[in-house]
PDB file of C-alpha atoms in Angstrom:
ATOM      1  CA  UNK A  12       0.000   0.000   0.000  1.00 86.00           C
ATOM      2  CA  UNK A  13       1.459   3.366  -1.026  1.00 91.00           C
ATOM      3  CA  UNK A  14       1.473   6.308   1.359  1.00 93.00           C
ATOM      4  CA  UNK A  15       2.500   9.943   1.283  1.00 94.00           C
ATOM      5  CA  UNK A  16       3.037  12.166   4.324  1.00 95.00           C
ATOM      6  CA  UNK A  17       3.729  15.799   3.419  1.00 96.00           C
ATOM      7  CA  UNK A  18       2.457  19.027   4.980  1.00 96.00           C
ATOM      8  CA  UNK A  19       2.899  22.625   3.795  1.00 97.00           C
ATOM      9  CA  UNK A  20       1.952  25.355   6.261  1.00 96.00           C
ATOM     10  CA  UNK A  21       2.318  29.108   6.516  1.00 96.00           C
ATOM     11  CA  UNK A  22       1.406  30.944   9.694  1.00 95.00           C
ATOM     12  CA  UNK A  23       2.710  32.804  12.718  1.00 95.00           C
ATOM     13  CA  UNK A  24       4.463  31.484  15.811  1.00 95.00           C
ATOM     14  CA  UNK A  25       2.154  31.248  18.819  1.00 95.00           C
ATOM     15  CA  UNK A  26       5.039  31.203  21.285  1.00 96.00           C
ATOM     16  CA  UNK A  27       8.809  31.637  21.372  1.00 96.00           C
ATOM     17  CA  UNK A  28      10.694  28.520  20.227  1.00 96.00           C
ATOM     18  CA  UNK A  29      12.074  26.175  22.920  1.00 97.00           C
ATOM     19  CA  UNK A  30      15.563  24.977  22.003  1.00 96.00           C
ATOM     20  CA  UNK A  31      16.896  21.808  23.634  1.00 96.00           C
ATOM     21  CA  UNK A  32      19.953  19.659  23.044  1.00 95.00           C
ATOM     22  CA  UNK A  33      19.980  15.872  23.114  1.00 94.00           C
ATOM     23  CA  UNK A  34      22.860  14.067  24.866  1.00 94.00           C
ATOM     24  CA  UNK A  35      24.288  13.452  21.372  1.00 94.00           C
ATOM     25  CA  UNK A  36      24.512  17.228  20.863  1.00 93.00           C
ATOM     26  CA  UNK A  37      21.684  17.366  18.296  1.00 94.00           C
ATOM     27  CA  UNK A  38      19.469  20.418  18.727  1.00 95.00           C
ATOM     28  CA  UNK A  39      15.682  20.351  18.582  1.00 96.00           C
ATOM     29  CA  UNK A  40      13.304  23.329  18.667  1.00 97.00           C
ATOM     30  CA  UNK A  41       9.636  23.033  19.554  1.00 96.00           C
ATOM     31  CA  UNK A  42       7.187  25.792  18.758  1.00 97.00           C
ATOM     32  CA  UNK A  43       3.593  26.332  17.744  1.00 96.00           C
ATOM     33  CA  UNK A  44       2.121  28.100  14.740  1.00 96.00           C
ATOM     34  CA  UNK A  45      -1.361  29.362  13.990  1.00 96.00           C
ATOM     35  CA  UNK A  46      -3.088  29.724  10.638  1.00 95.00           C
ATOM     36  CA  UNK A  47      -6.442  31.395  10.009  1.00 93.00           C
ATOM     37  CA  UNK A  48      -9.061  30.064   7.633  1.00 92.00           C
ATOM     38  CA  UNK A  49     -11.116  32.940   6.281  1.00 91.00           C
ATOM     39  CA  UNK A  50     -14.621  32.419   5.005  1.00 90.00           C
ATOM     40  CA  UNK A  51     -17.901  34.250   4.509  1.00 91.00           C
ATOM     41  CA  UNK A  52     -20.862  33.218   6.625  1.00 89.00           C
ATOM     42  CA  UNK A  53     -23.619  32.383   4.110  1.00 89.00           C
ATOM     43  CA  UNK A  54     -26.410  33.469   6.445  1.00 90.00           C
ATOM     44  CA  UNK A  55     -25.024  36.837   7.516  1.00 90.00           C
ATOM     45  CA  UNK A  56     -22.539  37.580   4.723  1.00 89.00           C
ATOM     46  CA  UNK A  57     -20.004  38.422   7.432  1.00 92.00           C
ATOM     47  CA  UNK A  58     -16.296  37.611   7.027  1.00 92.00           C
ATOM     48  CA  UNK A  59     -15.139  35.164   9.720  1.00 92.00           C
ATOM     49  CA  UNK A  60     -11.858  33.532  10.704  1.00 91.00           C
ATOM     50  CA  UNK A  61     -11.256  30.158  12.293  1.00 93.00           C
ATOM     51  CA  UNK A  62      -7.789  29.571  13.747  1.00 94.00           C
ATOM     52  CA  UNK A  63      -5.875  26.292  13.452  1.00 95.00           C
ATOM     53  CA  UNK A  64      -3.043  25.643  15.921  1.00 95.00           C
ATOM     54  CA  UNK A  65      -0.210  23.227  15.098  1.00 96.00           C
ATOM     55  CA  UNK A  66       2.808  22.044  17.106  1.00 96.00           C
ATOM     56  CA  UNK A  67       6.063  21.902  15.114  1.00 96.00           C
ATOM     57  CA  UNK A  68       9.514  20.463  15.764  1.00 96.00           C
ATOM     58  CA  UNK A  69      12.691  21.362  13.895  1.00 96.00           C
ATOM     59  CA  UNK A  70      16.012  19.553  14.174  1.00 95.00           C
ATOM     60  CA  UNK A  71      19.698  20.399  13.782  1.00 95.00           C
ATOM     61  CA  UNK A  72      20.714  23.685  12.188  1.00 94.00           C
ATOM     62  CA  UNK A  73      17.094  24.538  11.385  1.00 94.00           C
ATOM     63  CA  UNK A  74      16.258  24.355  15.102  1.00 95.00           C
ATOM     64  CA  UNK A  75      19.088  26.752  15.913  1.00 95.00           C
ATOM     65  CA  UNK A  76      18.055  29.228  13.203  1.00 94.00           C
ATOM     66  CA  UNK A  77      14.418  29.164  14.338  1.00 94.00           C
ATOM     67  CA  UNK A  78      15.506  29.841  17.907  1.00 95.00           C
ATOM     68  CA  UNK A  79      17.870  32.644  16.871  1.00 94.00           C
ATOM     69  CA  UNK A  80      15.667  34.543  14.406  1.00 93.00           C
ATOM     70  CA  UNK A  81      12.032  33.878  15.340  1.00 93.00           C
ATOM     71  CA  UNK A  82       9.859  34.921  18.252  1.00 93.00           C
ATOM     72  CA  UNK A  83       6.162  34.824  19.055  1.00 94.00           C
ATOM     73  CA  UNK A  84       4.225  36.360  16.143  1.00 92.00           C
ATOM     74  CA  UNK A  85       6.943  35.793  13.520  1.00 94.00           C
ATOM     75  CA  UNK A  86       5.655  34.573  10.131  1.00 95.00           C
ATOM     76  CA  UNK A  87       7.028  31.258   8.866  1.00 95.00           C
ATOM     77  CA  UNK A  88       6.639  28.839   5.945  1.00 96.00           C
ATOM     78  CA  UNK A  89       7.113  25.142   6.747  1.00 96.00           C
ATOM     79  CA  UNK A  90       7.305  21.939   4.728  1.00 97.00           C
ATOM     80  CA  UNK A  91       7.311  18.744   6.739  1.00 96.00           C
ATOM     81  CA  UNK A  92       5.485  15.571   7.675  1.00 96.00           C
ATOM     82  CA  UNK A  93       2.928  14.593  10.288  1.00 96.00           C
ATOM     83  CA  UNK A  94       4.195  12.711  13.305  1.00 95.00           C
ATOM     84  CA  UNK A  95       1.778  10.894  15.631  1.00 94.00           C
ATOM     85  CA  UNK A  96       2.688  10.764  19.317  1.00 93.00           C
ATOM     86  CA  UNK A  97       0.863   8.846  22.049  1.00 94.00           C
ATOM     87  CA  UNK A  98       1.589   8.443  25.761  1.00 93.00           C
ATOM     88  CA  UNK A  99      -0.017   7.616  29.060  1.00 94.00           C
ATOM     89  CA  UNK A 100      -0.166  10.165  31.876  1.00 92.00           C
ATOM     90  CA  UNK A 101       0.679   9.378  35.491  1.00 93.00           C
ATOM     91  CA  UNK A 102      -3.011   8.909  36.295  1.00 93.00           C
ATOM     92  CA  UNK A 103      -3.391   6.331  33.475  1.00 92.00           C
ATOM     93  CA  UNK A 104      -5.101   8.587  30.933  1.00 94.00           C
ATOM     94  CA  UNK A 105      -4.092   7.883  27.335  1.00 95.00           C
ATOM     95  CA  UNK A 106      -3.155  10.983  25.354  1.00 94.00           C
ATOM     96  CA  UNK A 107      -2.157  11.564  21.745  1.00 94.00           C
ATOM     97  CA  UNK A 108      -1.387  14.386  19.338  1.00 92.00           C
ATOM     98  CA  UNK A 109      -0.226  15.134  15.825  1.00 94.00           C
ATOM     99  CA  UNK A 110       2.881  17.226  15.388  1.00 95.00           C
ATOM    100  CA  UNK A 111       4.661  18.475  12.262  1.00 96.00           C
ATOM    101  CA  UNK A 112       8.313  17.495  11.839  1.00 96.00           C
ATOM    102  CA  UNK A 113       9.794  20.282   9.701  1.00 96.00           C
ATOM    103  CA  UNK A 114      11.949  19.329   6.708  1.00 93.00           C
ATOM    104  CA  UNK A 115      12.317  22.825   5.305  1.00 94.00           C
ATOM    105  CA  UNK A 116      11.697  26.165   6.977  1.00 94.00           C
ATOM    106  CA  UNK A 117      11.559  29.494   5.216  1.00 93.00           C
ATOM    107  CA  UNK A 118      11.665  32.743   7.163  1.00 90.00           C
ATOM    108  CA  UNK A 119       9.201  35.067   5.470  1.00 89.00           C
ATOM    109  CA  UNK A 120       9.134  38.143   7.661  1.00 73.00           C
ATOM    110  CA  UNK A 121      11.104  41.339   7.768  1.00 65.00           C
ATOM    111  CA  UNK A 122      13.793  42.374  10.201  1.00 59.00           C
ATOM    112  CA  UNK A 123      13.790  41.836  13.937  1.00 55.00           C
ATOM    113  CA  UNK A 124      16.358  43.725  16.007  1.00 54.00           C
ATOM    114  CA  UNK A 125      18.530  44.315  12.950  1.00 50.00           C
ATOM    115  CA  UNK A 126      18.519  40.652  11.903  1.00 48.00           C
ATOM    116  CA  UNK A 127      17.794  39.939   8.245  1.00 46.00           C
ATOM    117  CA  UNK A 128      15.141  37.322   7.524  1.00 42.00           C
ATOM    118  CA  UNK A 129      14.600  38.317   3.893  1.00 44.00           C
ATOM    119  CA  UNK A 130      12.966  35.054   2.773  1.00 45.00           C
ATOM    120  CA  UNK A 131      15.992  32.807   3.280  1.00 44.00           C
ATOM    121  CA  UNK A 132      15.901  29.138   4.156  1.00 41.00           C
ATOM    122  CA  UNK A 133      16.690  28.048   7.675  1.00 43.00           C
ATOM    123  CA  UNK A 134      19.523  25.813   6.510  1.00 41.00           C
ATOM    124  CA  UNK A 135      21.197  28.749   4.754  1.00 37.00           C
ATOM    125  CA  UNK A 136      23.129  31.627   6.259  1.00 36.00           C
ATOM    126  CA  UNK A 137      21.129  34.883   6.475  1.00 36.00           C
ATOM    127  CA  UNK A 138      22.004  37.355   3.751  1.00 34.00           C
ATOM    128  CA  UNK A 139      23.767  40.576   4.632  1.00 35.00           C
ATOM    129  CA  UNK A 140      21.441  43.536   4.419  1.00 35.00           C
ATOM    130  CA  UNK A 141      21.832  47.284   4.171  1.00 34.00           C
ATOM    131  CA  UNK A 142      21.552  49.103   7.468  1.00 37.00           C
ATOM    132  CA  UNK A 143      18.377  50.911   8.372  1.00 38.00           C
ATOM    133  CA  UNK A 144      20.220  54.241   8.174  1.00 37.00           C
ATOM    134  CA  UNK A 145      20.503  53.843   4.412  1.00 36.00           C
ATOM    135  CA  UNK A 146      17.607  55.430   2.599  1.00 36.00           C
ATOM    136  CA  UNK A 147      16.279  55.308  -0.922  1.00 36.00           C
ATOM    137  CA  UNK A 148      17.654  57.937  -3.271  1.00 38.00           C
ATOM    138  CA  UNK A 149      17.205  58.644  -6.950  1.00 41.00           C
ATOM    139  CA  UNK A 150      19.935  57.329  -9.241  1.00 42.00           C
ATOM    140  CA  UNK A 151      22.401  60.024 -10.334  1.00 45.00           C
ATOM    141  CA  UNK A 152      21.606  61.918 -13.520  1.00 46.00           C
ATOM    142  CA  UNK A 153      23.498  60.629 -16.568  1.00 46.00           C
ATOM    143  CA  UNK A 154      26.671  62.465 -17.450  1.00 48.00           C
ATOM    144  CA  UNK A 155      26.533  64.411 -20.746  1.00 47.00           C
ATOM    145  CA  UNK A 156      29.703  62.641 -21.870  1.00 47.00           C
ATOM    146  CA  UNK A 157      27.803  59.347 -21.687  1.00 48.00           C
ATOM    147  CA  UNK A 158      25.048  60.486 -24.073  1.00 48.00           C
ATOM    148  CA  UNK A 159      24.109  57.869 -26.701  1.00 50.00           C
ATOM    149  CA  UNK A 160      25.830  58.123 -30.047  1.00 50.00           C
ATOM    150  CA  UNK A 161      23.815  58.621 -33.224  1.00 50.00           C
ATOM    151  CA  UNK A 162      23.925  54.872 -33.995  1.00 52.00           C
ATOM    152  CA  UNK A 163      22.534  53.947 -30.584  1.00 54.00           C
ATOM    153  CA  UNK A 164      19.861  56.619 -30.996  1.00 57.00           C
ATOM    154  CA  UNK A 165      18.685  55.108 -34.314  1.00 57.00           C
ATOM    155  CA  UNK A 166      17.668  51.760 -32.768  1.00 54.00           C
ATOM    156  CA  UNK A 167      13.846  51.685 -32.634  1.00 53.00           C
ATOM    157  CA  UNK A 168      13.638  49.649 -29.406  1.00 44.00           C
TER     158      UNK A 168
END
């Protein structure tokens, strides 16, 4: 029997990531994300939102990047798989949950405290960015000595 277990989610962190290290030195980050489903109520015509909350775990370098660059409210894009967990509490109650194990994480927000998140992947180094003190300015006017020659001016496109 064939099976396929792939999840693609985009939402915002519901809490700051928790970074832990296994005895082997491998890092793991646990965090939650929330997505909103928007729809129009057919009876009232009113726009409504229903939230969906998902627990996520990231491993290795991705876990470290999530912990370093993301906080509660940060937007994130995740590709991963569903992982089913079940356990029994001390009082004998059986519990279970679905969690997403992230394969690929993309940071989709803007800056936070001067850090650059410009859409890079969590397994890549963040790109260097211009400082906030730099501002947009018009390009300099062309120099008269760089004016097009008559042959360049004759081209119709």
